[in-house]
PDB file of N, CA and C in Angstrom:
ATOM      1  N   UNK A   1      -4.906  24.072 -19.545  1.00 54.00           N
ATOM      2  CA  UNK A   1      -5.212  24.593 -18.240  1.00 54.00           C
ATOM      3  C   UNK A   1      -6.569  24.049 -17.806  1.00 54.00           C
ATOM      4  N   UNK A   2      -6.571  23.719 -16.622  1.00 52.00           N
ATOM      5  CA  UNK A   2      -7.925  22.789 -15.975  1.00 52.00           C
ATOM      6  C   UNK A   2      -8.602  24.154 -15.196  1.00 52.00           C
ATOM      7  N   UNK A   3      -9.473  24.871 -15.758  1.00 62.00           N
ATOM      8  CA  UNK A   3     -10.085  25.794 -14.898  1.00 62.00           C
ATOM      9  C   UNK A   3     -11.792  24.939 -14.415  1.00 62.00           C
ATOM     10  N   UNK A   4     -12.619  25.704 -13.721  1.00 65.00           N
ATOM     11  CA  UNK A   4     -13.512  25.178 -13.162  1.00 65.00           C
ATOM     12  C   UNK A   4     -14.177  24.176 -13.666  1.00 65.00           C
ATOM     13  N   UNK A   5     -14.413  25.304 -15.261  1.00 66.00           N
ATOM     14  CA  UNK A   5     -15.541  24.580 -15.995  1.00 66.00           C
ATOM     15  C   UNK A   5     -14.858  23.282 -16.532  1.00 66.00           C
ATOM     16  N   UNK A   6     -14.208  22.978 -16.775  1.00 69.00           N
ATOM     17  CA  UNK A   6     -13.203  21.656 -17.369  1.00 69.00           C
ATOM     18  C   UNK A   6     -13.278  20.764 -16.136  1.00 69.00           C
ATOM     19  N   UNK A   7     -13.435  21.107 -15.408  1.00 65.00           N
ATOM     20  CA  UNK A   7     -13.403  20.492 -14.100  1.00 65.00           C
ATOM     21  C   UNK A   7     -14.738  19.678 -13.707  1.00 65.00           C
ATOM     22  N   UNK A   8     -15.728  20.622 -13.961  1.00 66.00           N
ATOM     23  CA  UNK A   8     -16.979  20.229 -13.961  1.00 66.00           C
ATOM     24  C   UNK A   8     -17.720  19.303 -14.992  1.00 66.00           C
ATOM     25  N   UNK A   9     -16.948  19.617 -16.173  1.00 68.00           N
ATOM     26  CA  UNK A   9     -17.128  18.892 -17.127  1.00 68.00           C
ATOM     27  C   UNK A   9     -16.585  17.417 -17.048  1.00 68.00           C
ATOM     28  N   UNK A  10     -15.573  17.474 -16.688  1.00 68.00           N
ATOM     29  CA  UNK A  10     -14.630  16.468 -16.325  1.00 68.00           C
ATOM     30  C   UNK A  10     -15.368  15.395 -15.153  1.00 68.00           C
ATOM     31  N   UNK A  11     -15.708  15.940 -14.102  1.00 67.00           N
ATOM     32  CA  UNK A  11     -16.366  15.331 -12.751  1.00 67.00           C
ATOM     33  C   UNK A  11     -17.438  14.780 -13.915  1.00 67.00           C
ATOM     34  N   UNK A  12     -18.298  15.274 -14.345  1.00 69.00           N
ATOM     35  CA  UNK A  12     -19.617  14.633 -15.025  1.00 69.00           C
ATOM     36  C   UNK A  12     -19.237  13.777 -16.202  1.00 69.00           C
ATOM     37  N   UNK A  13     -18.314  13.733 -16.746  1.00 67.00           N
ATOM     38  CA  UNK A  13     -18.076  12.689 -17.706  1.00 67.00           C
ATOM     39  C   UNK A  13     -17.558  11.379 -17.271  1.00 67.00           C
ATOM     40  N   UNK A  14     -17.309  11.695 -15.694  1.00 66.00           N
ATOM     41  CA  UNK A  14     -16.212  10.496 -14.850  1.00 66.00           C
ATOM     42  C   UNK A  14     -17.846  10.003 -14.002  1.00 66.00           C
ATOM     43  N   UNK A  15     -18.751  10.790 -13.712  1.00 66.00           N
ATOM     44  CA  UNK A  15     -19.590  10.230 -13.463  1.00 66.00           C
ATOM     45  C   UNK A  15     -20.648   9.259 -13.991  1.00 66.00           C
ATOM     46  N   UNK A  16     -20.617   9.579 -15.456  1.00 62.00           N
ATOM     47  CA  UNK A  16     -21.622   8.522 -15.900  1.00 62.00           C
ATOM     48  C   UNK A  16     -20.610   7.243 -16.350  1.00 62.00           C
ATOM     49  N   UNK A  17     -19.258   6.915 -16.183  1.00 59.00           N
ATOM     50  CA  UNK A  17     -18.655   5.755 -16.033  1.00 59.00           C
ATOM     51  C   UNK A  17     -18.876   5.268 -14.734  1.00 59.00           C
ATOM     52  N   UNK A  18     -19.544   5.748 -13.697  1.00 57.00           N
ATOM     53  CA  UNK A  18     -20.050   5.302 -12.423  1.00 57.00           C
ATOM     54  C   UNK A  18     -21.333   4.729 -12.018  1.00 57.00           C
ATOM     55  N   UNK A  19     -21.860   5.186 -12.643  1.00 61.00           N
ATOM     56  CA  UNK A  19     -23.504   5.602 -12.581  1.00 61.00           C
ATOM     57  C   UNK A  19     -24.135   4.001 -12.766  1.00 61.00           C
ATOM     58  N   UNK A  20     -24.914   3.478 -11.818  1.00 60.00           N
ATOM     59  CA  UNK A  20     -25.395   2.524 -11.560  1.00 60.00           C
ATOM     60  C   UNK A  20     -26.912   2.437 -12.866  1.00 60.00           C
ATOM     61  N   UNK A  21     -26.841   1.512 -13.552  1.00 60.00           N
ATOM     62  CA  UNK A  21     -27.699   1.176 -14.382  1.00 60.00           C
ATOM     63  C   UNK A  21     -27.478   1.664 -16.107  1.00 60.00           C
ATOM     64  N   UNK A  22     -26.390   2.201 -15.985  1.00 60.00           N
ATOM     65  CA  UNK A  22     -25.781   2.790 -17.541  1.00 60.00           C
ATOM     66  C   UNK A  22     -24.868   2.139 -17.259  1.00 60.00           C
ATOM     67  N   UNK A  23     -24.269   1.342 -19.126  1.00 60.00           N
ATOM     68  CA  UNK A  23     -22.905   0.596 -18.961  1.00 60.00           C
ATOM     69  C   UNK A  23     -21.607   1.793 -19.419  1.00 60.00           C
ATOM     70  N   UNK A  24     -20.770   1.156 -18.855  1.00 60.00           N
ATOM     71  CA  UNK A  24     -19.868   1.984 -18.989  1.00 60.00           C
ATOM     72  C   UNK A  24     -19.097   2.225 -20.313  1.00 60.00           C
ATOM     73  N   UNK A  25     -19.502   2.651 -21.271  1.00 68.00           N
ATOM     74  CA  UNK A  25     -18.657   2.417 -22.731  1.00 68.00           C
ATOM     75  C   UNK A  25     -17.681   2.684 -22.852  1.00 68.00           C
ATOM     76  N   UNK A  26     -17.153   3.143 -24.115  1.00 76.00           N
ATOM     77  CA  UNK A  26     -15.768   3.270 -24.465  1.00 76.00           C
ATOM     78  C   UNK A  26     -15.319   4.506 -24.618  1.00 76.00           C
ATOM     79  N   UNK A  27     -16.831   5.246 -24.924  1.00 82.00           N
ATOM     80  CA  UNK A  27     -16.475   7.084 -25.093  1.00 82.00           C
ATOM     81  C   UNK A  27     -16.355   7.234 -23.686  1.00 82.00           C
ATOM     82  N   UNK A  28     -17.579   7.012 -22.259  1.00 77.00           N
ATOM     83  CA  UNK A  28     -16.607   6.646 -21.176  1.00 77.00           C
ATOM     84  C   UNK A  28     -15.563   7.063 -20.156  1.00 77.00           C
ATOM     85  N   UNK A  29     -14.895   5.511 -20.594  1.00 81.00           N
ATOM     86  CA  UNK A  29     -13.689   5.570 -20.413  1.00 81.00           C
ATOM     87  C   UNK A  29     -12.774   6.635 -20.935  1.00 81.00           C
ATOM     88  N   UNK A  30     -13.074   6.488 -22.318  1.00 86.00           N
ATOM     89  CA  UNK A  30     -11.944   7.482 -23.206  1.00 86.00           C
ATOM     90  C   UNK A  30     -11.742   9.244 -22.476  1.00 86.00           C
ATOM     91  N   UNK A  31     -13.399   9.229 -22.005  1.00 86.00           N
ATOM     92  CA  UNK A  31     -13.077  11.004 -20.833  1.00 86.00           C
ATOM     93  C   UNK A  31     -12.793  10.702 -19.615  1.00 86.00           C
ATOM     94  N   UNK A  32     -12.773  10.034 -19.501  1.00 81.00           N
ATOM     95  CA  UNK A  32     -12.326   9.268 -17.910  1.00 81.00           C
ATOM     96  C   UNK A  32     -10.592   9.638 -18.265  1.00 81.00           C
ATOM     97  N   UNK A  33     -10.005   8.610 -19.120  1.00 85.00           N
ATOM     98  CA  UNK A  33      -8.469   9.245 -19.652  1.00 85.00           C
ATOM     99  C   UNK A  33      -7.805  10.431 -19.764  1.00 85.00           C
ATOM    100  N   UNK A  34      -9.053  11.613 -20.850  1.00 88.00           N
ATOM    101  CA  UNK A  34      -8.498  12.636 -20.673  1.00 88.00           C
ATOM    102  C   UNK A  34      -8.465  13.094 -19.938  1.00 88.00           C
ATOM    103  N   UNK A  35      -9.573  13.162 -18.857  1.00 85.00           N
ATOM    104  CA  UNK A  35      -9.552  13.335 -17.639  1.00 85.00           C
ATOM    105  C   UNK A  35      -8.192  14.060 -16.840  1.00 85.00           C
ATOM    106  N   UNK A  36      -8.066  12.521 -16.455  1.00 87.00           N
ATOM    107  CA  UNK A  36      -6.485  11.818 -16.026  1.00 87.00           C
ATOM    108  C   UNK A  36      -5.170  12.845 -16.644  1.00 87.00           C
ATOM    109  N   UNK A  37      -5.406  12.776 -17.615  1.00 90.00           N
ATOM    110  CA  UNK A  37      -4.681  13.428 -18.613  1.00 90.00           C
ATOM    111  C   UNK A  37      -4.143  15.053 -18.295  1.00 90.00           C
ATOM    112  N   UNK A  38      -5.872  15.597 -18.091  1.00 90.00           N
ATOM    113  CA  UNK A  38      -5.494  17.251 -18.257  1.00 90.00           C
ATOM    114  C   UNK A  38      -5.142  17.230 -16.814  1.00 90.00           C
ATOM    115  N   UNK A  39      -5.546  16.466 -15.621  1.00 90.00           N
ATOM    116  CA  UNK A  39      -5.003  16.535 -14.294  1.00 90.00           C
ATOM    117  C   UNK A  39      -3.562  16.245 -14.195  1.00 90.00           C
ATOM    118  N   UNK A  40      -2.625  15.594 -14.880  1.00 91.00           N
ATOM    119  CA  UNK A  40      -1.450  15.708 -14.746  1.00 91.00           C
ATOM    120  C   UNK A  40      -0.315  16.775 -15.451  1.00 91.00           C
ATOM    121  N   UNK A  41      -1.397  17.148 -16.770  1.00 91.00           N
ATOM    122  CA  UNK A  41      -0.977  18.280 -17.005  1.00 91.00           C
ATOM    123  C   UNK A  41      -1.030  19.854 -16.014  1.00 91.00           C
ATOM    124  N   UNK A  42      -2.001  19.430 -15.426  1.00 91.00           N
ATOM    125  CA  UNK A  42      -2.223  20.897 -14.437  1.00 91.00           C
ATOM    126  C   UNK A  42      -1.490  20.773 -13.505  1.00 91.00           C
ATOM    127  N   UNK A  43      -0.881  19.951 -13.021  1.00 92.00           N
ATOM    128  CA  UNK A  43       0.183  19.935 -11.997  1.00 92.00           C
ATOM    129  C   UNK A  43       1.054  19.834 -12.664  1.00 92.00           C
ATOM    130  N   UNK A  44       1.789  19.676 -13.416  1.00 93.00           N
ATOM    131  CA  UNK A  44       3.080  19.844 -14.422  1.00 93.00           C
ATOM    132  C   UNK A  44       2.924  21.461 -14.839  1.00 93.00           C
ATOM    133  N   UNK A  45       1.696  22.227 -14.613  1.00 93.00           N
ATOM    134  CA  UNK A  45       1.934  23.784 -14.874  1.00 93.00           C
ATOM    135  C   UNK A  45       2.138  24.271 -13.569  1.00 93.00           C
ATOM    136  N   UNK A  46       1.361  23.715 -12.425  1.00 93.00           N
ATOM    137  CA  UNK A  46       1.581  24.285 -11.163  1.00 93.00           C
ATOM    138  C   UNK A  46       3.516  23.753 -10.593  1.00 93.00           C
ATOM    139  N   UNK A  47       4.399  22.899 -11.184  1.00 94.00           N
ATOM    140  CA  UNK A  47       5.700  22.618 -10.746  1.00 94.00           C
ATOM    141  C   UNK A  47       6.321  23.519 -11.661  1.00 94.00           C
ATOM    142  N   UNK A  48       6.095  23.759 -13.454  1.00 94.00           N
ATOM    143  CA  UNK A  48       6.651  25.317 -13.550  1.00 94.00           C
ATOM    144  C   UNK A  48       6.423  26.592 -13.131  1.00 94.00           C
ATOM    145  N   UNK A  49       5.294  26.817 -13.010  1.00 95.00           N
ATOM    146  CA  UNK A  49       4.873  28.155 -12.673  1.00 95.00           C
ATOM    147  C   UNK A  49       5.241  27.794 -11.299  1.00 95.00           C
ATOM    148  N   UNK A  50       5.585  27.461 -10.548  1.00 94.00           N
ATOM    149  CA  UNK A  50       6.176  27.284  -9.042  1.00 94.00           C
ATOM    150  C   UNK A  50       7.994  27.594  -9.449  1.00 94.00           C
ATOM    151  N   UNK A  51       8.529  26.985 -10.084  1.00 94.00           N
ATOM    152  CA  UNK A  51       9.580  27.388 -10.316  1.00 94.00           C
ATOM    153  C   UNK A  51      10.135  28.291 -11.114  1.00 94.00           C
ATOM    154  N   UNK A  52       9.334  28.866 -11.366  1.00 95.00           N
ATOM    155  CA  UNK A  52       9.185  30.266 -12.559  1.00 95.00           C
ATOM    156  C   UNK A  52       9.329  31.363 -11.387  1.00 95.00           C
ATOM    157  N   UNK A  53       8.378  31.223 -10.552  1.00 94.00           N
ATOM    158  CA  UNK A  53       7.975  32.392  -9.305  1.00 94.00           C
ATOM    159  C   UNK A  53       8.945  32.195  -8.659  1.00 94.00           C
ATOM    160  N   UNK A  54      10.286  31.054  -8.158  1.00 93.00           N
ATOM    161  CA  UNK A  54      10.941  31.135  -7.447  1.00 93.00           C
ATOM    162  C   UNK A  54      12.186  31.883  -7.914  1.00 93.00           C
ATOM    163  N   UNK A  55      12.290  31.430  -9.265  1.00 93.00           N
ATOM    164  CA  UNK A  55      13.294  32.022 -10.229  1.00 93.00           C
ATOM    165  C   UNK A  55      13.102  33.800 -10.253  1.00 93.00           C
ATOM    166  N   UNK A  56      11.994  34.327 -10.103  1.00 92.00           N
ATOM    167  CA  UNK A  56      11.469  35.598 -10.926  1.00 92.00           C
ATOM    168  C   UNK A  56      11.108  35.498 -11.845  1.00 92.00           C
ATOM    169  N   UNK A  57      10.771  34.597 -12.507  1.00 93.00           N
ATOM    170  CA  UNK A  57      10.406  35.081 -14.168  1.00 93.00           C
ATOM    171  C   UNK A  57       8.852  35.015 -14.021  1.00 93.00           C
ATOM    172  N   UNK A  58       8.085  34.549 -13.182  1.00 92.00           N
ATOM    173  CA  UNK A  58       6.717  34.667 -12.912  1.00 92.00           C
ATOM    174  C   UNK A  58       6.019  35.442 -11.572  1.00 92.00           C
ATOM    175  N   UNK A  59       5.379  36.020 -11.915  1.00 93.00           N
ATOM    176  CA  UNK A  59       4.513  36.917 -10.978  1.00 93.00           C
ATOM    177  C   UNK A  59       3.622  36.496  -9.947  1.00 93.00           C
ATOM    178  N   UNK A  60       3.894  36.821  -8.793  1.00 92.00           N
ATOM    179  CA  UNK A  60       3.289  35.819  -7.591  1.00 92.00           C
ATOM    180  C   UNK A  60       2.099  35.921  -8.102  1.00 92.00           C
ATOM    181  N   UNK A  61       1.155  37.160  -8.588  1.00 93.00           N
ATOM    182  CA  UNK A  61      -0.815  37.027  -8.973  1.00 93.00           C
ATOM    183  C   UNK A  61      -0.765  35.578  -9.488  1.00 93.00           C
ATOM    184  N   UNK A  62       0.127  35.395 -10.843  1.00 93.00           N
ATOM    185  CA  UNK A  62       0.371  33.796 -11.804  1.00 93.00           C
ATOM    186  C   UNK A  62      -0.310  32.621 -10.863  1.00 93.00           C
ATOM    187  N   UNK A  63       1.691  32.586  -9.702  1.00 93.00           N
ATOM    188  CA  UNK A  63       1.514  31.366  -8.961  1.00 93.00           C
ATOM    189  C   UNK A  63       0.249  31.356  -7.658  1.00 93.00           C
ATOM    190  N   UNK A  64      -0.565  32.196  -7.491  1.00 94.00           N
ATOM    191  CA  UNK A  64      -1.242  32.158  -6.647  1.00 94.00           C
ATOM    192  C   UNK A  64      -3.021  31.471  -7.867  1.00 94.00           C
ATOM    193  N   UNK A  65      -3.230  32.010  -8.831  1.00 94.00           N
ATOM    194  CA  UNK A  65      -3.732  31.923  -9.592  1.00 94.00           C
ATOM    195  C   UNK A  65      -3.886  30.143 -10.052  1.00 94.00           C
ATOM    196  N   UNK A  66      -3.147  29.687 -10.692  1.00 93.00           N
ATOM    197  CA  UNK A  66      -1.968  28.272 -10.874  1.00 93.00           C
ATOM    198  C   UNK A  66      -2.687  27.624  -9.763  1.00 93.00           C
ATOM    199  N   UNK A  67      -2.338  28.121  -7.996  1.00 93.00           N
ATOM    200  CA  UNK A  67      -2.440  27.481  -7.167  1.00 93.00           C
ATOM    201  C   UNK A  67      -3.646  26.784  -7.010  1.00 93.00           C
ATOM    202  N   UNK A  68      -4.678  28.268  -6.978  1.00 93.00           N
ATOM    203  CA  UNK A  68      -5.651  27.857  -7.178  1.00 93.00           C
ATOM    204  C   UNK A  68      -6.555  26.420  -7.859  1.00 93.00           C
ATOM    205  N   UNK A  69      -6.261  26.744  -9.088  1.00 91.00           N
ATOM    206  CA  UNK A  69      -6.432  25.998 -10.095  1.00 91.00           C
ATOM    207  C   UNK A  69      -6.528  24.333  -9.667  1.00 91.00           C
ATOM    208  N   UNK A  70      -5.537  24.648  -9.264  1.00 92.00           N
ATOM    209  CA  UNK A  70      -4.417  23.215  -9.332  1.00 92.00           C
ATOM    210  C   UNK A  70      -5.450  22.730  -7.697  1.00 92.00           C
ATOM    211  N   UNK A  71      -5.867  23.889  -6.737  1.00 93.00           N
ATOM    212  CA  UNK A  71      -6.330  22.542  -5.589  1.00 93.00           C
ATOM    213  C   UNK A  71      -7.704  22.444  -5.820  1.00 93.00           C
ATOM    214  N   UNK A  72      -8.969  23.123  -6.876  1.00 92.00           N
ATOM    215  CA  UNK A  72      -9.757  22.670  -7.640  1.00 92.00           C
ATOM    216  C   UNK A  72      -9.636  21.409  -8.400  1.00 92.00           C
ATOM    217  N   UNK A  73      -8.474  21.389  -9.029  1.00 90.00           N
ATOM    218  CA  UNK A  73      -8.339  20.231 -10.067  1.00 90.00           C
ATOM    219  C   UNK A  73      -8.629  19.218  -8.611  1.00 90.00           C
ATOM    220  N   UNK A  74      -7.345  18.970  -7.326  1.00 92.00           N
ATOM    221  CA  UNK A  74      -7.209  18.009  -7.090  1.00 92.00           C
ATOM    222  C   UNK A  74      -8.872  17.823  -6.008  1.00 92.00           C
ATOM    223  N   UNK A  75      -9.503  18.307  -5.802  1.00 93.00           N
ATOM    224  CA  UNK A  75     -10.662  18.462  -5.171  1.00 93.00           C
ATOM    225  C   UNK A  75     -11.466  17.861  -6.111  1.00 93.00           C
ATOM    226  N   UNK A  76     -11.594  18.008  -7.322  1.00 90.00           N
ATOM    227  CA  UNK A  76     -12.402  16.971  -8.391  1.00 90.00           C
ATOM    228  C   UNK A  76     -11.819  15.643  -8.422  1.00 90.00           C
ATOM    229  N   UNK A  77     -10.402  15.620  -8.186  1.00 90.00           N
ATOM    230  CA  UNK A  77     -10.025  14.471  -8.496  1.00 90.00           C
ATOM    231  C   UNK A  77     -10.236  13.372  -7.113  1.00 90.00           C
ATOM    232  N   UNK A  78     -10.229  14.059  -6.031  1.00 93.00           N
ATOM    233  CA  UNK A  78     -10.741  13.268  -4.587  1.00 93.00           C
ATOM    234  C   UNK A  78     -11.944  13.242  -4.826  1.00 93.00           C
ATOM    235  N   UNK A  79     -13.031  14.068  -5.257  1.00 92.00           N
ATOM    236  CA  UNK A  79     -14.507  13.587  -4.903  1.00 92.00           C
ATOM    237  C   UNK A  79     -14.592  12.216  -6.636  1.00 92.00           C
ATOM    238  N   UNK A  80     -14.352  12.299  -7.213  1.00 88.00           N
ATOM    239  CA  UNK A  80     -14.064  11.282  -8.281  1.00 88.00           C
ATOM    240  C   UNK A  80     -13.443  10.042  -7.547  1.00 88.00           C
ATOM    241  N   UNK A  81     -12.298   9.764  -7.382  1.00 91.00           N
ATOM    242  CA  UNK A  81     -11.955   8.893  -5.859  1.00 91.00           C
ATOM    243  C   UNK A  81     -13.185   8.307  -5.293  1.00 91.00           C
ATOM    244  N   UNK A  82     -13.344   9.318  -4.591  1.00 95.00           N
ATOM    245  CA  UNK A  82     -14.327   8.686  -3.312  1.00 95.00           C
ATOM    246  C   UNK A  82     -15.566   8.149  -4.055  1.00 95.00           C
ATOM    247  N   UNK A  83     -16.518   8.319  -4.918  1.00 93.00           N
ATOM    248  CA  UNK A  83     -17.364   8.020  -5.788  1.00 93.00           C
ATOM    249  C   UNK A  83     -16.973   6.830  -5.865  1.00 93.00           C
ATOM    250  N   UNK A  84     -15.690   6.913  -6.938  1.00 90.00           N
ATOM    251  CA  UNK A  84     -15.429   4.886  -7.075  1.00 90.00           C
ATOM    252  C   UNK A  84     -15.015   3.863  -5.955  1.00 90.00           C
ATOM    253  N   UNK A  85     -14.505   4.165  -4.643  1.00 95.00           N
ATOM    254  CA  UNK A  85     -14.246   3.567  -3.617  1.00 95.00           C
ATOM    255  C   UNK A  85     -15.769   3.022  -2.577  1.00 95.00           C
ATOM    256  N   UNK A  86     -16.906   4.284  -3.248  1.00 95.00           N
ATOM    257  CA  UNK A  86     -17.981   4.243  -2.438  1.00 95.00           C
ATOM    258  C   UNK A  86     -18.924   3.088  -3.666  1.00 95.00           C
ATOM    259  N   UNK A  87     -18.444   3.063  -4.357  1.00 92.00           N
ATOM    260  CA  UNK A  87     -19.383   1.821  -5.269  1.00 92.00           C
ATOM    261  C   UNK A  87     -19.081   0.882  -5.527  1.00 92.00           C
ATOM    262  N   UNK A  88     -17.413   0.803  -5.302  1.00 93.00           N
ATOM    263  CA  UNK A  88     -16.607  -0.772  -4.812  1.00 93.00           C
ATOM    264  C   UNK A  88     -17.276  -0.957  -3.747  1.00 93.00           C
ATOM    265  N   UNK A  89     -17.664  -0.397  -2.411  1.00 94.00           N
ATOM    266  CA  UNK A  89     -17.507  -0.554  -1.141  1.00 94.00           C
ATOM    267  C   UNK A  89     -19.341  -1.287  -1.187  1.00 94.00           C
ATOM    268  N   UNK A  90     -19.525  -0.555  -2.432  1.00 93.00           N
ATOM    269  CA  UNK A  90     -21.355  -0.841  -2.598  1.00 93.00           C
ATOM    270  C   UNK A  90     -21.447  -2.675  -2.546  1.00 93.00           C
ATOM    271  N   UNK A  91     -20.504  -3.165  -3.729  1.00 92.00           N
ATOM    272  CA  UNK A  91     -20.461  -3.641  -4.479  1.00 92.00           C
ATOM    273  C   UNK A  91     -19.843  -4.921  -3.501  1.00 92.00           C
ATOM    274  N   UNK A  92     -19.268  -4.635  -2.625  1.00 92.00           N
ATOM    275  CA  UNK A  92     -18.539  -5.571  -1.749  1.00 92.00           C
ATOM    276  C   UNK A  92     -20.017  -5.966  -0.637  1.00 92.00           C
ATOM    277  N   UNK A  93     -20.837  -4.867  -0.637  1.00 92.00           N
ATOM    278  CA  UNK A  93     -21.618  -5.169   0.663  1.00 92.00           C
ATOM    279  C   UNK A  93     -22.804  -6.441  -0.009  1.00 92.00           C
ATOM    280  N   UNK A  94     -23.051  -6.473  -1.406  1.00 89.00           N
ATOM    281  CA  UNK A  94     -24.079  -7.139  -2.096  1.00 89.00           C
ATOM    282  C   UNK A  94     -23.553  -8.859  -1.621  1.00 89.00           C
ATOM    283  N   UNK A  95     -24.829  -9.045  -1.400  1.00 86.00           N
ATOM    284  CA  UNK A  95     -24.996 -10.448  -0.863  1.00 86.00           C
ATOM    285  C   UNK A  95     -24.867 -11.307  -2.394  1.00 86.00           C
ATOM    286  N   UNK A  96     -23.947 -12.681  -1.687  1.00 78.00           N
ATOM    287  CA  UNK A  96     -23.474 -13.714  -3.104  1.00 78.00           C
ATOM    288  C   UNK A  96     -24.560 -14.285  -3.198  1.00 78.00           C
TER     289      UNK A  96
END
């Protein structure tokens, strides 16, 4: 489950693979992955627990809960996005 703090943790480990003047290593990357990782898992809980609640077997507090979760996760995962699009975009403006 991707709650805040995983989230936050997550944003800052994806940040210093960004971070202008530190190279990017391999440990990194490697949280950059899990990253990736626990974000597709959290939407693979938000498509059961969505179909759990439609079924009855889950309690709307759950899927509202879940929901939550899940547009945190993807709110880390857009400002992560935009970070690397804004340092390509850096990176394109540097004179040859």
């Amino acid at each position: 489950m991707l709650t805040s703090l995983n989230a936050a943790n997550a944003y800052s480990a994806a940040r210093s693979a960004v971070q202008p003047g530190q190279p990017a290593g391999p440990d990194a990357i490697r949280k950059v992955g899990e990253a990736a990782e626990d974000f597709a898992a959290q939407m693979a809980q938000v498509d059961a627990v969505s179909t759990g609640a439609m079924t009855g077997k889950v309690e709307t507090y759950q899927l509202v809960q879940t929901i939550a979760e899940a547009e945190l996760a993807m709110q880390t995962v857009v400002a992560i996005r935009d970070k690397v699009v804004e340092a390509y975009q850096e990176i394109l403006r540097m004179p040859v």
